[in-house]
Amino acid sequence: MELALIYRELSEVEFKVLKALNSLLTRYEYVPLEELEGRVKLPSTHILKALYKLTEFKAVVKHPTMPWFRITYVGLDLTALKKLSEAGVITHLGTRVGVGKESEVYIAKAGNDEIVAVKFYKIGRVSFQKVRRVRHYTIDQTNWMLMSKTAAEREFKILNALNGKTPYVPKAYGMAEHAVVINYIPGVELIRYRDAREPLEILKKILSAVRCAYLCVGVVHGDLSEYNIIVSSTDEVETPYIIDWPQYVYVADPQHEPLLLRDVEYVIKFFKRRYGVYIDVSKALRYVRGLSDEL
Ligand SMILES: Nc1ncnc2c1ncn2[C@@H]1O[C@H](COP(=O)(O)OP(=O)(O)O)[C@@H](O)[C@H]1O
Ligand SMILES: [Mg+2]
């Protein structure tokens, strides 16, 4: 069932139960019923009824043998939506528009009627091996949901820092739990953007954003590729947006060096391969590091 539909089916009691399960996430995998009753402060028949309905919607899972309950990603999505809606960040949730390697992205309407994207982190849904490559910063955490919350916080923080400094990243509107709200970019990923009119200009814009991240904010993206760039095209102009920032590293971290090289090399090679346009990698690195102002 679609997330927006489930959201509309839930009562305040059910949201209260979800909120309590979520707040106990750091202490329990499965929350015992008594603990939940202590938190929610409602008659247990009400709580059980709510749990039954939440289980039907797959927002909660019951332990196979014990009266213990665990919130699922669906439950976390609903909790985040409730918070975002109460804070006035979003007013209406639409359909799912993207699935990444560790997230699901929905289109939504913001308080000011702008169209936004809600990115719900879903770490742990794909194999750990695939994620490990870019997820060095939380490798010792065991709980996927807590990792997803950390990722959302990191992405929100860095987009906020970049906003106003480069036009080539999405604008951040807000966050809650494991969800980040950013402006919706009407376009396609660079990998699926076939016939660029001015490929060299797009590449230069991307490198200018990499430079800005490095010089103005002191960070390296760390997972830059043709999958993490969306190109929005009008009759006049093609604008790239670098998305998907949670694995960023600060330039104070020695790890940033190989990552910066990888990021820069990756996009340059992509443009060479697909469009035959080329910028010298060491020249681009000097530009990004602020050692020269030209590309
Ligand atoms: N702001 C946005 N506007 C439109 N589509 C988006 C936006 N952010 C992400 N998407 C879509 O969702 C997909 C996954 O997003 P991404 O941030 O790369 O997450 P992941 O970490 O899962 O790869 C993207 O490839 C893109 O198709
Ligand atoms: Mg991505």
mmCIF file of C-alpha atoms and ligand atoms in Angstrom:
data_model
loop_
_atom_site.group_PDB
_atom_site.id
_atom_site.type_symbol
_atom_site.label_atom_id
_atom_site.label_comp_id
_atom_site.label_asym_id
_atom_site.label_seq_id
_atom_site.Cartn_x
_atom_site.Cartn_y
_atom_site.Cartn_z
ATOM 1 C CA MET A 1 0.000 0.000 0.000
ATOM 2 C CA GLU A 2 1.221 3.472 -0.826
ATOM 3 C CA LEU A 3 2.817 5.455 1.972
ATOM 4 C CA ALA A 4 0.546 8.490 1.565
ATOM 5 C CA LEU A 5 -2.516 6.251 1.857
ATOM 6 C CA ILE A 6 -1.279 4.518 5.001
ATOM 7 C CA TYR A 7 -0.493 7.919 6.494
ATOM 8 C CA ARG A 8 -4.083 9.025 6.051
ATOM 9 C CA GLU A 9 -5.427 5.837 7.655
ATOM 10 C CA LEU A 10 -3.605 6.350 10.942
ATOM 11 C CA SER A 11 -5.059 7.916 14.089
ATOM 12 C CA GLU A 12 -3.243 9.983 16.718
ATOM 13 C CA VAL A 13 -2.981 6.924 18.994
ATOM 14 C CA GLU A 14 -1.210 4.968 16.274
ATOM 15 C CA PHE A 15 1.217 7.816 15.662
ATOM 16 C CA LYS A 16 1.850 7.988 19.424
ATOM 17 C CA VAL A 17 2.716 4.293 19.506
ATOM 18 C CA LEU A 18 5.058 4.698 16.533
ATOM 19 C CA LYS A 19 6.713 7.677 18.162
ATOM 20 C CA ALA A 20 7.294 5.703 21.362
ATOM 21 C CA LEU A 21 8.730 2.710 19.487
ATOM 22 C CA ASN A 22 10.996 5.081 17.585
ATOM 23 C CA SER A 23 12.239 6.794 20.726
ATOM 24 C CA LEU A 24 13.137 3.405 22.222
ATOM 25 C CA LEU A 25 15.098 2.381 19.135
ATOM 26 C CA THR A 26 18.459 3.037 20.769
ATOM 27 C CA ARG A 27 17.601 0.758 23.710
ATOM 28 C CA TYR A 28 15.684 -2.155 22.254
ATOM 29 C CA GLU A 29 15.433 -4.054 19.035
ATOM 30 C CA TYR A 30 11.991 -5.308 20.141
ATOM 31 C CA VAL A 31 10.203 -3.154 22.712
ATOM 32 C CA PRO A 32 8.358 -5.118 25.440
ATOM 33 C CA LEU A 33 4.684 -4.242 25.707
ATOM 34 C CA GLU A 34 4.998 -3.055 29.362
ATOM 35 C CA GLU A 35 7.703 -0.589 28.371
ATOM 36 C CA LEU A 36 5.491 0.739 25.624
ATOM 37 C CA GLU A 37 2.563 1.109 28.006
ATOM 38 C CA GLY A 38 4.792 3.121 30.328
ATOM 39 C CA ARG A 39 5.607 5.481 27.506
ATOM 40 C CA VAL A 40 2.301 5.892 25.736
ATOM 41 C CA LYS A 41 0.181 6.244 28.886
ATOM 42 C CA LEU A 42 -3.026 4.918 27.384
ATOM 43 C CA PRO A 43 -5.090 1.856 28.325
ATOM 44 C CA SER A 44 -3.389 -1.282 27.051
ATOM 45 C CA THR A 45 -6.427 -2.256 24.982
ATOM 46 C CA HIS A 46 -5.936 0.967 22.955
ATOM 47 C CA ILE A 47 -2.252 0.270 22.544
ATOM 48 C CA LEU A 48 -2.839 -3.315 21.453
ATOM 49 C CA LYS A 49 -5.443 -2.206 18.952
ATOM 50 C CA ALA A 50 -3.027 0.358 17.539
ATOM 51 C CA LEU A 51 -0.249 -2.232 17.373
ATOM 52 C CA TYR A 52 -2.548 -4.608 15.551
ATOM 53 C CA LYS A 53 -3.374 -1.995 12.918
ATOM 54 C CA LEU A 54 0.273 -0.917 12.572
ATOM 55 C CA THR A 55 1.236 -4.555 12.071
ATOM 56 C CA GLU A 56 -1.354 -4.869 9.307
ATOM 57 C CA PHE A 57 0.282 -1.920 7.550
ATOM 58 C CA LYS A 58 3.748 -3.437 8.127
ATOM 59 C CA ALA A 59 4.775 -0.373 10.137
ATOM 60 C CA VAL A 60 5.430 -2.626 13.132
ATOM 61 C CA VAL A 61 6.564 -6.241 13.463
ATOM 62 C CA LYS A 62 5.743 -8.469 16.422
ATOM 63 C CA HIS A 63 8.397 -10.729 17.867
ATOM 64 C CA PRO A 64 7.742 -14.348 16.749
ATOM 65 C CA THR A 65 7.121 -15.612 20.302
ATOM 66 C CA MET A 66 7.131 -12.724 22.812
ATOM 67 C CA PRO A 67 4.793 -9.712 23.278
ATOM 68 C CA TRP A 68 7.534 -7.437 21.956
ATOM 69 C CA PHE A 69 7.285 -5.045 19.025
ATOM 70 C CA ARG A 70 9.711 -3.483 16.589
ATOM 71 C CA ILE A 71 9.238 -0.457 14.311
ATOM 72 C CA THR A 72 10.000 -1.042 10.596
ATOM 73 C CA TYR A 73 11.208 1.376 7.935
ATOM 74 C CA VAL A 74 7.555 1.929 6.980
ATOM 75 C CA GLY A 75 6.893 2.927 10.584
ATOM 76 C CA LEU A 76 9.895 5.218 10.580
ATOM 77 C CA ASP A 77 8.724 6.797 7.298
ATOM 78 C CA LEU A 78 5.339 7.526 8.869
ATOM 79 C CA THR A 79 6.942 8.999 12.002
ATOM 80 C CA ALA A 80 9.164 11.265 9.907
ATOM 81 C CA LEU A 81 6.223 12.361 7.753
ATOM 82 C CA LYS A 82 4.192 13.200 10.834
ATOM 83 C CA LYS A 83 6.994 15.390 12.172
ATOM 84 C CA LEU A 84 7.586 17.076 8.810
ATOM 85 C CA SER A 85 3.915 17.766 8.405
ATOM 86 C CA GLU A 86 3.537 19.132 11.962
ATOM 87 C CA ALA A 87 6.533 21.387 11.378
ATOM 88 C CA GLY A 88 4.906 22.668 8.173
ATOM 89 C CA VAL A 89 7.836 21.484 6.037
ATOM 90 C CA ILE A 90 5.616 19.387 3.789
ATOM 91 C CA THR A 91 1.861 19.511 3.280
ATOM 92 C CA HIS A 92 1.264 16.688 0.813
ATOM 93 C CA LEU A 93 3.098 13.484 -0.054
ATOM 94 C CA GLY A 94 3.048 12.195 -3.626
ATOM 95 C CA THR A 95 4.429 9.057 -5.219
ATOM 96 C CA ARG A 96 7.847 7.471 -5.180
ATOM 97 C CA VAL A 97 10.088 8.948 -7.864
ATOM 98 C CA GLY A 98 13.447 7.367 -7.183
ATOM 99 C CA VAL A 99 15.099 4.390 -5.572
ATOM 100 C CA GLY A 100 18.794 4.606 -4.890
ATOM 101 C CA LYS A 101 21.229 2.170 -3.405
ATOM 102 C CA GLU A 102 20.270 3.214 0.093
ATOM 103 C CA SER A 103 17.204 5.391 -0.141
ATOM 104 C CA GLU A 104 13.708 5.898 -1.491
ATOM 105 C CA VAL A 105 12.777 9.313 -2.839
ATOM 106 C CA TYR A 106 9.219 10.680 -2.943
ATOM 107 C CA ILE A 107 7.843 13.788 -4.527
ATOM 108 C CA ALA A 108 5.967 16.108 -2.143
ATOM 109 C CA LYS A 109 4.576 19.584 -1.733
ATOM 110 C CA ALA A 110 6.168 22.036 0.693
ATOM 111 C CA GLY A 111 4.408 24.569 2.898
ATOM 112 C CA ASN A 112 5.092 27.323 0.369
ATOM 113 C CA ASP A 113 3.623 25.190 -2.461
ATOM 114 C CA GLU A 114 7.024 24.388 -3.896
ATOM 115 C CA ILE A 115 7.620 20.874 -5.187
ATOM 116 C CA VAL A 116 10.121 19.023 -3.058
ATOM 117 C CA ALA A 117 11.698 15.602 -2.815
ATOM 118 C CA VAL A 118 11.642 13.608 0.419
ATOM 119 C CA LYS A 119 14.590 11.269 0.632
ATOM 120 C CA PHE A 120 14.074 8.460 3.147
ATOM 121 C CA TYR A 121 17.293 6.663 3.963
ATOM 122 C CA LYS A 122 16.927 2.871 3.884
ATOM 123 C CA ILE A 123 20.371 1.665 4.824
ATOM 124 C CA GLY A 124 20.624 -2.083 5.215
ATOM 125 C CA ARG A 125 18.170 -2.903 2.477
ATOM 126 C CA VAL A 126 20.950 -3.824 0.081
ATOM 127 C CA SER A 127 24.018 -5.916 0.687
ATOM 128 C CA PHE A 128 26.506 -4.570 3.147
ATOM 129 C CA GLN A 129 29.376 -5.071 0.715
ATOM 130 C CA LYS A 130 27.947 -2.562 -1.716
ATOM 131 C CA VAL A 131 27.398 0.015 0.982
ATOM 132 C CA ARG A 132 30.752 -0.415 2.681
ATOM 133 C CA ARG A 133 32.640 1.270 -0.149
ATOM 134 C CA VAL A 134 31.238 4.685 0.731
ATOM 135 C CA ARG A 135 30.154 4.186 4.292
ATOM 136 C CA HIS A 136 33.388 4.335 6.227
ATOM 137 C CA TYR A 137 32.068 6.789 8.817
ATOM 138 C CA THR A 138 29.537 4.532 10.502
ATOM 139 C CA ILE A 139 31.032 1.152 9.894
ATOM 140 C CA ASP A 140 30.945 0.141 13.574
ATOM 141 C CA GLN A 141 27.250 0.878 14.064
ATOM 142 C CA THR A 142 25.030 -2.140 14.009
ATOM 143 C CA ASN A 143 21.646 -0.628 13.754
ATOM 144 C CA TRP A 144 20.676 0.219 10.197
ATOM 145 C CA MET A 145 17.938 2.596 11.211
ATOM 146 C CA LEU A 146 20.221 4.626 13.412
ATOM 147 C CA MET A 147 22.695 4.705 10.543
ATOM 148 C CA SER A 148 19.943 6.003 8.297
ATOM 149 C CA LYS A 149 19.213 8.789 10.780
ATOM 150 C CA THR A 150 22.879 9.705 10.898
ATOM 151 C CA ALA A 151 23.020 9.778 7.108
ATOM 152 C CA ALA A 152 19.999 12.095 6.921
ATOM 153 C CA GLU A 153 21.514 14.434 9.502
ATOM 154 C CA ARG A 154 24.795 14.519 7.633
ATOM 155 C CA GLU A 155 23.178 15.177 4.279
ATOM 156 C CA PHE A 156 20.989 17.941 5.683
ATOM 157 C CA LYS A 157 23.905 19.595 7.430
ATOM 158 C CA ILE A 158 26.148 19.651 4.387
ATOM 159 C CA LEU A 159 23.457 20.801 1.952
ATOM 160 C CA ASN A 160 22.656 23.638 4.331
ATOM 161 C CA ALA A 161 26.311 24.624 4.365
ATOM 162 C CA LEU A 162 26.506 24.497 0.551
ATOM 163 C CA ASN A 163 23.242 26.357 -0.105
ATOM 164 C CA GLY A 164 23.863 29.893 -1.234
ATOM 165 C CA LYS A 165 27.483 29.073 -2.062
ATOM 166 C CA THR A 166 26.970 27.018 -5.234
ATOM 167 C CA PRO A 167 23.840 26.776 -7.390
ATOM 168 C CA TYR A 168 24.670 23.175 -8.344
ATOM 169 C CA VAL A 169 23.359 21.329 -5.287
ATOM 170 C CA PRO A 170 19.741 20.890 -4.158
ATOM 171 C CA LYS A 171 18.344 23.253 -1.566
ATOM 172 C CA ALA A 172 17.637 21.728 1.845
ATOM 173 C CA TYR A 173 14.254 22.461 3.443
ATOM 174 C CA GLY A 174 14.244 20.324 6.540
ATOM 175 C CA MET A 175 14.738 16.896 8.012
ATOM 176 C CA ALA A 176 13.197 14.477 10.486
ATOM 177 C CA GLU A 177 14.387 11.071 11.614
ATOM 178 C CA HIS A 178 15.894 9.363 8.538
ATOM 179 C CA ALA A 179 14.323 11.764 5.996
ATOM 180 C CA VAL A 180 15.691 14.856 4.275
ATOM 181 C CA VAL A 181 13.529 17.307 2.343
ATOM 182 C CA ILE A 182 15.236 18.931 -0.635
ATOM 183 C CA ASN A 183 13.979 20.739 -3.691
ATOM 184 C CA TYR A 184 12.717 18.453 -6.421
ATOM 185 C CA ILE A 185 14.967 18.552 -9.470
ATOM 186 C CA PRO A 186 13.073 17.982 -12.706
ATOM 187 C CA GLY A 187 15.629 16.071 -14.733
ATOM 188 C CA VAL A 188 17.431 12.786 -15.126
ATOM 189 C CA GLU A 189 20.647 11.346 -13.736
ATOM 190 C CA LEU A 190 23.701 12.149 -15.845
ATOM 191 C CA ILE A 191 23.983 8.459 -16.770
ATOM 192 C CA ARG A 192 20.555 8.606 -18.442
ATOM 193 C CA TYR A 193 20.994 12.087 -19.917
ATOM 194 C CA ARG A 194 21.897 11.100 -23.453
ATOM 195 C CA ASP A 195 22.340 14.068 -25.748
ATOM 196 C CA ALA A 196 23.972 16.889 -23.860
ATOM 197 C CA ARG A 197 24.154 20.026 -25.994
ATOM 198 C CA GLU A 198 27.115 21.496 -24.145
ATOM 199 C CA PRO A 199 28.874 18.667 -22.304
ATOM 200 C CA LEU A 200 31.987 20.702 -21.528
ATOM 201 C CA GLU A 201 29.866 23.393 -19.865
ATOM 202 C CA ILE A 202 28.102 20.791 -17.739
ATOM 203 C CA LEU A 203 31.452 19.317 -16.675
ATOM 204 C CA LYS A 204 32.754 22.771 -15.755
ATOM 205 C CA LYS A 205 29.685 23.477 -13.643
ATOM 206 C CA ILE A 206 30.146 20.174 -11.830
ATOM 207 C CA LEU A 207 33.802 20.946 -11.145
ATOM 208 C CA SER A 208 32.889 24.431 -9.937
ATOM 209 C CA ALA A 209 30.589 22.816 -7.356
ATOM 210 C CA VAL A 210 33.342 20.372 -6.323
ATOM 211 C CA ARG A 211 35.649 23.376 -5.923
ATOM 212 C CA CYS A 212 33.103 25.262 -3.876
ATOM 213 C CA ALA A 213 32.548 22.278 -1.583
ATOM 214 C CA TYR A 214 36.308 22.048 -1.110
ATOM 215 C CA LEU A 215 37.099 25.734 -0.711
ATOM 216 C CA CYS A 216 33.991 27.289 0.869
ATOM 217 C CA VAL A 217 32.821 24.399 3.041
ATOM 218 C CA GLY A 218 35.939 22.236 3.347
ATOM 219 C CA VAL A 219 34.411 18.952 2.232
ATOM 220 C CA VAL A 220 34.803 16.319 -0.467
ATOM 221 C CA HIS A 221 31.699 14.512 -1.760
ATOM 222 C CA GLY A 222 33.312 11.077 -1.797
ATOM 223 C CA ASP A 223 30.851 9.257 -4.059
ATOM 224 C CA LEU A 224 30.623 11.490 -7.106
ATOM 225 C CA SER A 225 29.486 9.694 -10.241
ATOM 226 C CA GLU A 226 27.084 9.863 -13.166
ATOM 227 C CA TYR A 227 24.460 8.392 -10.795
ATOM 228 C CA ASN A 228 24.743 11.155 -8.209
ATOM 229 C CA ILE A 229 24.344 14.057 -10.611
ATOM 230 C CA ILE A 230 20.945 15.097 -11.953
ATOM 231 C CA VAL A 231 20.820 17.247 -15.073
ATOM 232 C CA SER A 232 17.934 19.632 -15.480
ATOM 233 C CA SER A 233 17.522 20.973 -18.995
ATOM 234 C CA THR A 234 15.574 23.921 -20.420
ATOM 235 C CA ASP A 235 15.711 25.436 -23.911
ATOM 236 C CA GLU A 236 18.421 27.814 -22.748
ATOM 237 C CA VAL A 237 20.543 25.966 -20.273
ATOM 238 C CA GLU A 238 21.625 22.603 -18.894
ATOM 239 C CA THR A 239 22.131 22.603 -15.132
ATOM 240 C CA PRO A 240 23.749 19.770 -13.187
ATOM 241 C CA TYR A 241 22.988 19.166 -9.503
ATOM 242 C CA ILE A 242 25.248 17.077 -7.302
ATOM 243 C CA ILE A 243 23.080 14.980 -4.967
ATOM 244 C CA ASP A 244 23.640 12.260 -2.346
ATOM 245 C CA TRP A 245 26.123 13.785 0.123
ATOM 246 C CA PRO A 246 26.031 11.743 3.365
ATOM 247 C CA GLN A 247 29.449 10.127 2.921
ATOM 248 C CA TYR A 248 31.270 13.468 2.609
ATOM 249 C CA VAL A 249 34.641 13.850 4.349
ATOM 250 C CA TYR A 250 36.231 16.984 5.711
ATOM 251 C CA VAL A 251 39.456 18.140 4.118
ATOM 252 C CA ALA A 252 41.074 17.906 7.574
ATOM 253 C CA ASP A 253 40.711 14.131 7.205
ATOM 254 C CA PRO A 254 43.689 12.614 5.333
ATOM 255 C CA GLN A 255 41.162 10.279 3.659
ATOM 256 C CA HIS A 256 39.946 13.229 1.624
ATOM 257 C CA GLU A 257 42.928 13.145 -0.770
ATOM 258 C CA PRO A 258 42.251 9.843 -2.556
ATOM 259 C CA LEU A 259 38.511 10.562 -2.478
ATOM 260 C CA LEU A 260 38.903 13.951 -4.141
ATOM 261 C CA LEU A 261 41.095 12.404 -6.827
ATOM 262 C CA ARG A 262 38.557 9.622 -7.343
ATOM 263 C CA ASP A 263 35.623 12.061 -7.559
ATOM 264 C CA VAL A 264 37.347 14.354 -10.054
ATOM 265 C CA GLU A 265 38.755 11.526 -12.155
ATOM 266 C CA TYR A 266 35.403 9.770 -12.230
ATOM 267 C CA VAL A 267 33.416 12.645 -13.740
ATOM 268 C CA ILE A 268 36.188 13.642 -16.123
ATOM 269 C CA LYS A 269 36.444 10.073 -17.418
ATOM 270 C CA PHE A 270 32.691 9.867 -17.826
ATOM 271 C CA PHE A 271 32.606 12.974 -20.037
ATOM 272 C CA LYS A 272 35.560 11.733 -22.045
ATOM 273 C CA ARG A 273 33.958 8.347 -22.575
ATOM 274 C CA ARG A 274 30.525 9.594 -23.521
ATOM 275 C CA TYR A 275 31.203 12.929 -25.190
ATOM 276 C CA GLY A 276 34.883 12.973 -26.046
ATOM 277 C CA VAL A 277 35.399 16.196 -24.089
ATOM 278 C CA TYR A 278 38.364 16.210 -21.749
ATOM 279 C CA ILE A 279 39.848 18.338 -19.019
ATOM 280 C CA ASP A 280 43.267 17.356 -17.707
ATOM 281 C CA VAL A 281 42.832 15.694 -14.292
ATOM 282 C CA SER A 282 45.776 17.417 -12.577
ATOM 283 C CA LYS A 283 44.664 20.773 -13.971
ATOM 284 C CA ALA A 284 41.155 20.121 -12.622
ATOM 285 C CA LEU A 285 42.579 19.163 -9.222
ATOM 286 C CA ARG A 286 44.571 22.409 -9.044
ATOM 287 C CA TYR A 287 41.405 24.313 -9.902
ATOM 288 C CA VAL A 288 39.326 22.478 -7.304
ATOM 289 C CA ARG A 289 41.963 23.068 -4.612
ATOM 290 C CA GLY A 290 42.051 26.784 -5.421
ATOM 291 C CA LEU A 291 45.637 26.678 -6.704
ATOM 292 C CA SER A 292 44.461 28.058 -10.023
ATOM 293 C CA ASP A 293 41.263 29.814 -11.121
ATOM 294 C CA GLU A 294 41.056 28.314 -14.577
ATOM 295 C CA LEU A 295 39.977 25.045 -16.028
HETATM 296 N N1 LIG B 1 16.191 16.288 -5.393
HETATM 297 C C1 LIG B 1 15.809 15.304 -6.207
HETATM 298 N N2 LIG B 1 14.953 15.546 -7.213
HETATM 299 C C2 LIG B 1 14.558 14.554 -8.037
HETATM 300 N N3 LIG B 1 14.976 13.278 -7.950
HETATM 301 C C3 LIG B 1 15.834 12.959 -6.965
HETATM 302 C C4 LIG B 1 16.302 13.953 -6.044
HETATM 303 N N4 LIG B 1 17.150 13.359 -5.182
HETATM 304 C C5 LIG B 1 17.219 12.067 -5.552
HETATM 305 N N5 LIG B 1 16.439 11.802 -6.623
HETATM 306 C C6 LIG B 1 16.257 10.499 -7.280
HETATM 307 O O1 LIG B 1 16.442 9.454 -6.342
HETATM 308 C C7 LIG B 1 17.574 8.654 -6.666
HETATM 309 C C8 LIG B 1 18.344 8.279 -5.411
HETATM 310 O O2 LIG B 1 18.828 9.427 -4.761
HETATM 311 P P1 LIG B 1 20.263 9.509 -4.099
HETATM 312 O O3 LIG B 1 20.330 10.792 -3.351
HETATM 313 O O4 LIG B 1 21.331 9.280 -5.110
HETATM 314 O O5 LIG B 1 20.225 8.322 -3.044
HETATM 315 P P2 LIG B 1 21.046 6.944 -2.883
HETATM 316 O O6 LIG B 1 21.939 7.187 -1.720
HETATM 317 O O7 LIG B 1 20.011 5.951 -2.527
HETATM 318 O O8 LIG B 1 21.778 6.663 -4.141
HETATM 319 C C9 LIG B 1 18.381 9.507 -7.632
HETATM 320 O O9 LIG B 1 19.125 8.719 -8.508
HETATM 321 C C10 LIG B 1 17.307 10.290 -8.358
HETATM 322 O O10 LIG B 1 16.732 9.524 -9.378
HETATM 323 MG MG MG B 2 22.939 7.952 -5.184
#
